[in-house]
mmCIF file of C-alpha atoms and ligand atoms in Angstrom:
data_model
loop_
_atom_site.group_PDB
_atom_site.id
_atom_site.type_symbol
_atom_site.label_atom_id
_atom_site.label_comp_id
_atom_site.label_asym_id
_atom_site.label_seq_id
_atom_site.Cartn_x
_atom_site.Cartn_y
_atom_site.Cartn_z
ATOM 1 C CA MET A 1 0.000 0.000 0.000
ATOM 2 C CA PRO A 2 1.342 3.483 -0.753
ATOM 3 C CA LYS A 3 2.844 5.377 2.170
ATOM 4 C CA TYR A 4 1.611 8.788 3.217
ATOM 5 C CA GLU A 5 4.135 11.541 2.573
ATOM 6 C CA LEU A 6 4.684 15.038 3.886
ATOM 7 C CA PRO A 7 3.714 17.423 1.060
ATOM 8 C CA LYS A 8 6.031 20.320 0.273
ATOM 9 C CA LEU A 9 4.883 23.755 1.377
ATOM 10 C CA PRO A 10 3.739 25.789 -1.647
ATOM 11 C CA TYR A 11 5.811 28.785 -0.379
ATOM 12 C CA ASP A 12 8.842 29.466 1.834
ATOM 13 C CA TYR A 13 8.711 29.080 5.609
ATOM 14 C CA ASN A 14 8.978 32.864 6.009
ATOM 15 C CA ALA A 15 6.295 33.670 3.414
ATOM 16 C CA LEU A 16 3.487 34.237 5.911
ATOM 17 C CA GLU A 17 5.426 36.759 8.034
ATOM 18 C CA PRO A 18 4.441 38.854 9.911
ATOM 19 C CA PHE A 19 1.138 37.033 10.409
ATOM 20 C CA ILE A 20 2.594 33.578 11.065
ATOM 21 C CA SER A 21 6.233 33.435 12.059
ATOM 22 C CA THR A 22 8.957 31.489 10.257
ATOM 23 C CA LYS A 23 9.652 29.526 13.420
ATOM 24 C CA ILE A 24 6.034 28.408 13.758
ATOM 25 C CA MET A 25 5.779 27.437 10.103
ATOM 26 C CA THR A 26 9.031 25.460 10.207
ATOM 27 C CA LEU A 27 8.152 23.501 13.335
ATOM 28 C CA HIS A 28 4.529 23.060 12.349
ATOM 29 C CA HIS A 29 5.341 21.616 8.938
ATOM 30 C CA THR A 30 8.527 19.643 9.594
ATOM 31 C CA LYS A 31 7.719 18.336 13.082
ATOM 32 C CA HIS A 32 3.989 18.355 13.798
ATOM 33 C CA HIS A 33 2.673 17.488 10.346
ATOM 34 C CA GLN A 34 5.448 14.915 9.892
ATOM 35 C CA THR A 35 4.352 13.240 13.137
ATOM 36 C CA TYR A 36 0.846 12.723 11.759
ATOM 37 C CA VAL A 37 2.251 11.308 8.517
ATOM 38 C CA ASN A 38 4.405 8.892 10.510
ATOM 39 C CA GLY A 39 1.492 7.955 12.756
ATOM 40 C CA ALA A 40 -0.810 7.245 9.817
ATOM 41 C CA ASN A 41 1.867 5.060 8.192
ATOM 42 C CA ALA A 42 2.533 3.202 11.448
ATOM 43 C CA ALA A 43 -1.165 2.439 11.929
ATOM 44 C CA GLN A 44 -1.487 1.325 8.315
ATOM 45 C CA GLU A 45 1.508 -0.981 8.699
ATOM 46 C CA LYS A 46 -0.048 -2.577 11.774
ATOM 47 C CA LEU A 47 -3.276 -3.185 9.854
ATOM 48 C CA GLU A 48 -1.336 -4.713 6.948
ATOM 49 C CA LYS A 49 0.654 -7.007 9.227
ATOM 50 C CA ALA A 50 -2.512 -8.069 11.027
ATOM 51 C CA ARG A 51 -4.152 -8.848 7.661
ATOM 52 C CA LYS A 52 -1.252 -11.166 6.846
ATOM 53 C CA GLY A 53 -1.527 -12.804 10.267
ATOM 54 C CA GLU A 54 1.918 -11.594 11.325
ATOM 55 C CA ILE A 55 0.706 -9.763 14.427
ATOM 56 C CA GLU A 56 -2.390 -9.442 16.532
ATOM 57 C CA ILE A 57 -3.683 -5.942 17.112
ATOM 58 C CA ASP A 58 -6.139 -4.152 19.324
ATOM 59 C CA MET A 59 -8.326 -3.218 16.355
ATOM 60 C CA LYS A 60 -10.232 -0.470 18.134
ATOM 61 C CA ALA A 61 -7.038 1.204 19.375
ATOM 62 C CA VAL A 62 -5.291 1.004 15.991
ATOM 63 C CA LEU A 63 -8.300 2.358 14.106
ATOM 64 C CA ARG A 64 -8.642 5.204 16.586
ATOM 65 C CA ASP A 65 -4.967 6.027 16.078
ATOM 66 C CA PHE A 66 -5.375 5.808 12.301
ATOM 67 C CA SER A 67 -8.363 8.173 12.417
ATOM 68 C CA PHE A 68 -6.468 10.751 14.483
ATOM 69 C CA ASN A 69 -3.240 10.687 12.474
ATOM 70 C CA LEU A 70 -4.685 10.412 8.982
ATOM 71 C CA SER A 71 -7.208 13.161 9.726
ATOM 72 C CA GLY A 72 -4.310 15.287 10.994
ATOM 73 C CA HIS A 73 -2.360 14.632 7.790
ATOM 74 C CA ILE A 74 -5.356 15.417 5.559
ATOM 75 C CA LEU A 75 -6.256 18.635 7.375
ATOM 76 C CA HIS A 76 -2.673 19.961 7.393
ATOM 77 C CA SER A 77 -2.343 19.092 3.687
ATOM 78 C CA ASN A 78 -5.432 21.262 3.141
ATOM 79 C CA PHE A 79 -4.217 24.032 5.493
ATOM 80 C CA TRP A 80 -0.909 24.898 3.766
ATOM 81 C CA PRO A 81 -2.307 25.675 0.285
ATOM 82 C CA ASN A 82 -5.303 27.415 1.898
ATOM 83 C CA MET A 83 -2.780 30.144 2.715
ATOM 84 C CA ALA A 84 -0.842 32.432 0.387
ATOM 85 C CA PRO A 85 2.262 34.560 1.007
ATOM 86 C CA SER A 86 1.708 37.929 2.678
ATOM 87 C CA GLY A 87 0.574 40.477 0.137
ATOM 88 C CA LYS A 88 -0.909 37.806 -2.117
ATOM 89 C CA GLY A 89 -3.568 36.444 0.242
ATOM 90 C CA GLY A 90 -6.403 37.864 2.274
ATOM 91 C CA GLY A 91 -9.080 40.264 1.138
ATOM 92 C CA THR A 92 -12.404 38.944 -0.033
ATOM 93 C CA PRO A 93 -13.120 36.075 -2.420
ATOM 94 C CA GLY A 94 -14.297 36.510 -5.978
ATOM 95 C CA GLY A 95 -15.937 34.213 -8.490
ATOM 96 C CA GLU A 96 -18.316 31.415 -7.687
ATOM 97 C CA ILE A 97 -17.163 30.972 -4.091
ATOM 98 C CA ALA A 98 -18.073 34.595 -3.335
ATOM 99 C CA ASP A 99 -21.600 34.031 -4.653
ATOM 100 C CA VAL A 100 -22.101 30.819 -2.744
ATOM 101 C CA ILE A 101 -20.778 32.342 0.505
ATOM 102 C CA ASN A 102 -23.175 35.276 0.122
ATOM 103 C CA LYS A 103 -26.048 32.911 -0.614
ATOM 104 C CA ASN A 104 -25.300 30.645 2.368
ATOM 105 C CA PHE A 105 -24.325 33.181 5.013
ATOM 106 C CA GLY A 106 -26.028 36.388 3.824
ATOM 107 C CA SER A 107 -22.754 38.262 3.344
ATOM 108 C CA PHE A 108 -19.002 37.734 3.447
ATOM 109 C CA THR A 109 -18.855 39.639 6.741
ATOM 110 C CA ALA A 110 -21.428 37.327 8.301
ATOM 111 C CA PHE A 111 -19.482 34.281 7.108
ATOM 112 C CA GLN A 112 -16.205 35.671 8.438
ATOM 113 C CA LYS A 113 -17.745 36.393 11.824
ATOM 114 C CA GLU A 114 -19.239 32.902 12.079
ATOM 115 C CA PHE A 115 -15.982 31.214 11.055
ATOM 116 C CA SER A 116 -13.881 33.341 13.424
ATOM 117 C CA THR A 117 -16.231 32.659 16.323
ATOM 118 C CA ALA A 118 -16.088 28.932 15.589
ATOM 119 C CA ALA A 119 -12.264 29.069 15.538
ATOM 120 C CA LYS A 120 -11.979 31.103 18.736
ATOM 121 C CA THR A 121 -14.349 28.847 20.664
ATOM 122 C CA VAL A 122 -13.025 25.390 19.775
ATOM 123 C CA GLU A 123 -12.737 23.669 23.137
ATOM 124 C CA GLY A 124 -9.090 22.769 23.719
ATOM 125 C CA ILE A 125 -7.445 21.914 20.406
ATOM 126 C CA GLY A 126 -8.920 21.579 16.951
ATOM 127 C CA TRP A 127 -9.984 23.265 13.762
ATOM 128 C CA ALA A 128 -12.581 25.594 12.286
ATOM 129 C CA ILE A 129 -13.563 24.485 8.796
ATOM 130 C CA LEU A 130 -15.700 25.750 5.944
ATOM 131 C CA MET A 131 -17.264 22.596 4.568
ATOM 132 C CA LEU A 132 -19.175 21.868 1.397
ATOM 133 C CA ASP A 133 -22.034 19.394 1.636
ATOM 134 C CA PRO A 134 -21.798 17.665 -1.765
ATOM 135 C CA MET A 135 -25.381 16.402 -1.462
ATOM 136 C CA THR A 136 -26.937 19.854 -1.342
ATOM 137 C CA ASN A 137 -24.077 22.224 -2.284
ATOM 138 C CA ALA A 138 -24.691 24.001 1.039
ATOM 139 C CA LEU A 139 -21.738 25.437 2.942
ATOM 140 C CA HIS A 140 -21.344 24.817 6.669
ATOM 141 C CA VAL A 141 -18.923 26.181 9.234
ATOM 142 C CA VAL A 142 -17.961 23.347 11.577
ATOM 143 C CA GLN A 143 -15.649 22.803 14.518
ATOM 144 C CA ILE A 144 -13.517 19.706 14.812
ATOM 145 C CA GLU A 145 -11.850 18.853 18.113
ATOM 146 C CA LYS A 146 -8.391 17.295 17.884
ATOM 147 C CA HIS A 147 -8.336 16.306 14.170
ATOM 148 C CA ASN A 148 -11.273 13.966 14.062
ATOM 149 C CA THR A 149 -13.753 14.452 16.901
ATOM 150 C CA ALA A 150 -17.179 15.968 16.248
ATOM 151 C CA ALA A 151 -16.506 15.712 12.496
ATOM 152 C CA ILE A 152 -19.461 15.273 10.151
ATOM 153 C CA SER A 153 -18.842 12.444 7.711
ATOM 154 C CA GLY A 154 -18.926 13.125 4.000
ATOM 155 C CA LEU A 155 -18.443 16.879 4.050
ATOM 156 C CA LYS A 156 -15.653 18.302 1.926
ATOM 157 C CA PRO A 157 -13.250 20.795 3.529
ATOM 158 C CA LEU A 158 -12.714 23.987 1.539
ATOM 159 C CA LEU A 159 -11.009 26.254 4.083
ATOM 160 C CA VAL A 160 -9.451 24.999 7.304
ATOM 161 C CA LEU A 161 -7.904 26.841 10.220
ATOM 162 C CA ASP A 162 -5.672 25.065 12.720
ATOM 163 C CA VAL A 163 -6.255 26.339 16.251
ATOM 164 C CA TRP A 164 -4.016 23.872 18.064
ATOM 165 C CA GLU A 165 -1.631 25.821 20.306
ATOM 166 C CA HIS A 166 1.319 24.659 18.160
ATOM 167 C CA ALA A 167 -0.158 26.772 15.345
ATOM 168 C CA TYR A 168 0.142 30.091 17.213
ATOM 169 C CA TYR A 169 1.547 29.881 20.745
ATOM 170 C CA LEU A 170 5.179 30.779 19.940
ATOM 171 C CA GLN A 171 3.993 34.051 18.428
ATOM 172 C CA TYR A 172 0.622 34.885 19.967
ATOM 173 C CA LYS A 173 0.947 33.087 23.333
ATOM 174 C CA ASN A 174 -2.524 32.419 24.729
ATOM 175 C CA ASP A 175 -4.165 35.022 22.472
ATOM 176 C CA ARG A 176 -5.855 32.713 19.991
ATOM 177 C CA ALA A 177 -8.341 35.440 19.022
ATOM 178 C CA THR A 178 -5.607 37.721 17.615
ATOM 179 C CA TYR A 179 -4.077 34.799 15.689
ATOM 180 C CA VAL A 180 -7.483 34.075 14.138
ATOM 181 C CA ASP A 181 -8.045 37.733 13.239
ATOM 182 C CA LYS A 182 -4.561 38.079 11.668
ATOM 183 C CA TRP A 183 -4.861 34.783 9.790
ATOM 184 C CA TRP A 184 -7.470 36.237 7.418
ATOM 185 C CA ASN A 185 -4.597 38.243 5.862
ATOM 186 C CA VAL A 186 -3.084 35.095 4.381
ATOM 187 C CA VAL A 187 -6.175 33.204 3.213
ATOM 188 C CA ASN A 188 -5.742 31.979 -0.362
ATOM 189 C CA TRP A 189 -9.201 32.479 -1.865
ATOM 190 C CA ASP A 190 -8.103 31.119 -5.234
ATOM 191 C CA ASP A 191 -7.333 27.806 -3.543
ATOM 192 C CA VAL A 192 -10.689 27.806 -1.721
ATOM 193 C CA GLU A 193 -12.477 28.500 -5.015
ATOM 194 C CA LYS A 194 -10.578 25.659 -6.690
ATOM 195 C CA ARG A 195 -11.645 23.204 -3.998
ATOM 196 C CA PHE A 196 -15.254 24.335 -4.333
ATOM 197 C CA ILE A 197 -15.335 23.829 -8.107
ATOM 198 C CA LEU A 198 -13.524 20.461 -8.200
HETATM 199 MN MN1 MN B 201 -1.293 21.694 13.363
#
Protein backbone atom coordinates (compact mmCIF):
# COMPACT_ATOMS: atom_id res chain seq x y z
CA MET A 1 0.00 0.00 0.00
CA PRO A 2 1.34 3.48 -0.75
CA LYS A 3 2.84 5.38 2.17
CA TYR A 4 1.61 8.79 3.22
CA GLU A 5 4.14 11.54 2.57
CA LEU A 6 4.68 15.04 3.89
CA PRO A 7 3.71 17.42 1.06
CA LYS A 8 6.03 20.32 0.27
CA LEU A 9 4.88 23.76 1.38
CA PRO A 10 3.74 25.79 -1.65
CA TYR A 11 5.81 28.78 -0.38
CA ASP A 12 8.84 29.47 1.83
CA TYR A 13 8.71 29.08 5.61
CA ASN A 14 8.98 32.86 6.01
CA ALA A 15 6.30 33.67 3.41
CA LEU A 16 3.49 34.24 5.91
CA GLU A 17 5.43 36.76 8.03
CA PRO A 18 4.44 38.85 9.91
CA PHE A 19 1.14 37.03 10.41
CA ILE A 20 2.59 33.58 11.06
CA SER A 21 6.23 33.44 12.06
CA THR A 22 8.96 31.49 10.26
CA LYS A 23 9.65 29.53 13.42
CA ILE A 24 6.03 28.41 13.76
CA MET A 25 5.78 27.44 10.10
CA THR A 26 9.03 25.46 10.21
CA LEU A 27 8.15 23.50 13.34
CA HIS A 28 4.53 23.06 12.35
CA HIS A 29 5.34 21.62 8.94
CA THR A 30 8.53 19.64 9.59
CA LYS A 31 7.72 18.34 13.08
CA HIS A 32 3.99 18.35 13.80
CA HIS A 33 2.67 17.49 10.35
CA GLN A 34 5.45 14.91 9.89
CA THR A 35 4.35 13.24 13.14
CA TYR A 36 0.85 12.72 11.76
CA VAL A 37 2.25 11.31 8.52
CA ASN A 38 4.40 8.89 10.51
CA GLY A 39 1.49 7.95 12.76
CA ALA A 40 -0.81 7.24 9.82
CA ASN A 41 1.87 5.06 8.19
CA ALA A 42 2.53 3.20 11.45
CA ALA A 43 -1.16 2.44 11.93
CA GLN A 44 -1.49 1.33 8.32
CA GLU A 45 1.51 -0.98 8.70
CA LYS A 46 -0.05 -2.58 11.77
CA LEU A 47 -3.28 -3.18 9.85
CA GLU A 48 -1.34 -4.71 6.95
CA LYS A 49 0.65 -7.01 9.23
CA ALA A 50 -2.51 -8.07 11.03
CA ARG A 51 -4.15 -8.85 7.66
CA LYS A 52 -1.25 -11.17 6.85
CA GLY A 53 -1.53 -12.80 10.27
CA GLU A 54 1.92 -11.59 11.32
CA ILE A 55 0.71 -9.76 14.43
CA GLU A 56 -2.39 -9.44 16.53
CA ILE A 57 -3.68 -5.94 17.11
CA ASP A 58 -6.14 -4.15 19.32
CA MET A 59 -8.33 -3.22 16.35
CA LYS A 60 -10.23 -0.47 18.13
CA ALA A 61 -7.04 1.20 19.37
CA VAL A 62 -5.29 1.00 15.99
CA LEU A 63 -8.30 2.36 14.11
CA ARG A 64 -8.64 5.20 16.59
CA ASP A 65 -4.97 6.03 16.08
CA PHE A 66 -5.37 5.81 12.30
CA SER A 67 -8.36 8.17 12.42
CA PHE A 68 -6.47 10.75 14.48
CA ASN A 69 -3.24 10.69 12.47
CA LEU A 70 -4.68 10.41 8.98
CA SER A 71 -7.21 13.16 9.73
CA GLY A 72 -4.31 15.29 10.99
CA HIS A 73 -2.36 14.63 7.79
CA ILE A 74 -5.36 15.42 5.56
CA LEU A 75 -6.26 18.64 7.38
CA HIS A 76 -2.67 19.96 7.39
CA SER A 77 -2.34 19.09 3.69
CA ASN A 78 -5.43 21.26 3.14
CA PHE A 79 -4.22 24.03 5.49
CA TRP A 80 -0.91 24.90 3.77
CA PRO A 81 -2.31 25.67 0.29
CA ASN A 82 -5.30 27.42 1.90
CA MET A 83 -2.78 30.14 2.72
CA ALA A 84 -0.84 32.43 0.39
CA PRO A 85 2.26 34.56 1.01
CA SER A 86 1.71 37.93 2.68
CA GLY A 87 0.57 40.48 0.14
CA LYS A 88 -0.91 37.81 -2.12
CA GLY A 89 -3.57 36.44 0.24
CA GLY A 90 -6.40 37.86 2.27
CA GLY A 91 -9.08 40.26 1.14
CA THR A 92 -12.40 38.94 -0.03
CA PRO A 93 -13.12 36.08 -2.42
CA GLY A 94 -14.30 36.51 -5.98
CA GLY A 95 -15.94 34.21 -8.49
CA GLU A 96 -18.32 31.42 -7.69
CA ILE A 97 -17.16 30.97 -4.09
CA ALA A 98 -18.07 34.59 -3.33
CA ASP A 99 -21.60 34.03 -4.65
CA VAL A 100 -22.10 30.82 -2.74
CA ILE A 101 -20.78 32.34 0.51
CA ASN A 102 -23.18 35.28 0.12
CA LYS A 103 -26.05 32.91 -0.61
CA ASN A 104 -25.30 30.64 2.37
CA PHE A 105 -24.33 33.18 5.01
CA GLY A 106 -26.03 36.39 3.82
CA SER A 107 -22.75 38.26 3.34
CA PHE A 108 -19.00 37.73 3.45
CA THR A 109 -18.85 39.64 6.74
CA ALA A 110 -21.43 37.33 8.30
CA PHE A 111 -19.48 34.28 7.11
CA GLN A 112 -16.21 35.67 8.44
CA LYS A 113 -17.75 36.39 11.82
CA GLU A 114 -19.24 32.90 12.08
CA PHE A 115 -15.98 31.21 11.06
CA SER A 116 -13.88 33.34 13.42
CA THR A 117 -16.23 32.66 16.32
CA ALA A 118 -16.09 28.93 15.59
CA ALA A 119 -12.26 29.07 15.54
CA LYS A 120 -11.98 31.10 18.74
CA THR A 121 -14.35 28.85 20.66
CA VAL A 122 -13.02 25.39 19.77
CA GLU A 123 -12.74 23.67 23.14
CA GLY A 124 -9.09 22.77 23.72
CA ILE A 125 -7.44 21.91 20.41
CA GLY A 126 -8.92 21.58 16.95
CA TRP A 127 -9.98 23.27 13.76
CA ALA A 128 -12.58 25.59 12.29
CA ILE A 129 -13.56 24.49 8.80
CA LEU A 130 -15.70 25.75 5.94
CA MET A 131 -17.26 22.60 4.57
CA LEU A 132 -19.17 21.87 1.40
CA ASP A 133 -22.03 19.39 1.64
CA PRO A 134 -21.80 17.66 -1.76
CA MET A 135 -25.38 16.40 -1.46
CA THR A 136 -26.94 19.85 -1.34
CA ASN A 137 -24.08 22.22 -2.28
CA ALA A 138 -24.69 24.00 1.04
CA LEU A 139 -21.74 25.44 2.94
CA HIS A 140 -21.34 24.82 6.67
CA VAL A 141 -18.92 26.18 9.23
CA VAL A 142 -17.96 23.35 11.58
CA GLN A 143 -15.65 22.80 14.52
CA ILE A 144 -13.52 19.71 14.81
CA GLU A 145 -11.85 18.85 18.11
CA LYS A 146 -8.39 17.30 17.88
CA HIS A 147 -8.34 16.31 14.17
CA ASN A 148 -11.27 13.97 14.06
CA THR A 149 -13.75 14.45 16.90
CA ALA A 150 -17.18 15.97 16.25
CA ALA A 151 -16.51 15.71 12.50
CA ILE A 152 -19.46 15.27 10.15
CA SER A 153 -18.84 12.44 7.71
CA GLY A 154 -18.93 13.12 4.00
CA LEU A 155 -18.44 16.88 4.05
CA LYS A 156 -15.65 18.30 1.93
CA PRO A 157 -13.25 20.79 3.53
CA LEU A 158 -12.71 23.99 1.54
CA LEU A 159 -11.01 26.25 4.08
CA VAL A 160 -9.45 25.00 7.30
CA LEU A 161 -7.90 26.84 10.22
CA ASP A 162 -5.67 25.06 12.72
CA VAL A 163 -6.26 26.34 16.25
CA TRP A 164 -4.02 23.87 18.06
CA GLU A 165 -1.63 25.82 20.31
CA HIS A 166 1.32 24.66 18.16
CA ALA A 167 -0.16 26.77 15.35
CA TYR A 168 0.14 30.09 17.21
CA TYR A 169 1.55 29.88 20.75
CA LEU A 170 5.18 30.78 19.94
CA GLN A 171 3.99 34.05 18.43
CA TYR A 172 0.62 34.89 19.97
CA LYS A 173 0.95 33.09 23.33
CA ASN A 174 -2.52 32.42 24.73
CA ASP A 175 -4.16 35.02 22.47
CA ARG A 176 -5.86 32.71 19.99
CA ALA A 177 -8.34 35.44 19.02
CA THR A 178 -5.61 37.72 17.62
CA TYR A 179 -4.08 34.80 15.69
CA VAL A 180 -7.48 34.08 14.14
CA ASP A 181 -8.04 37.73 13.24
CA LYS A 182 -4.56 38.08 11.67
CA TRP A 183 -4.86 34.78 9.79
CA TRP A 184 -7.47 36.24 7.42
CA ASN A 185 -4.60 38.24 5.86
CA VAL A 186 -3.08 35.10 4.38
CA VAL A 187 -6.18 33.20 3.21
CA ASN A 188 -5.74 31.98 -0.36
CA TRP A 189 -9.20 32.48 -1.87
CA ASP A 190 -8.10 31.12 -5.23
CA ASP A 191 -7.33 27.81 -3.54
CA VAL A 192 -10.69 27.81 -1.72
CA GLU A 193 -12.48 28.50 -5.01
CA LYS A 194 -10.58 25.66 -6.69
CA ARG A 195 -11.65 23.20 -4.00
CA PHE A 196 -15.25 24.33 -4.33
CA ILE A 197 -15.34 23.83 -8.11
CA LEU A 198 -13.52 20.46 -8.20
MN1 LIG B 1 -1.29 21.69 13.36
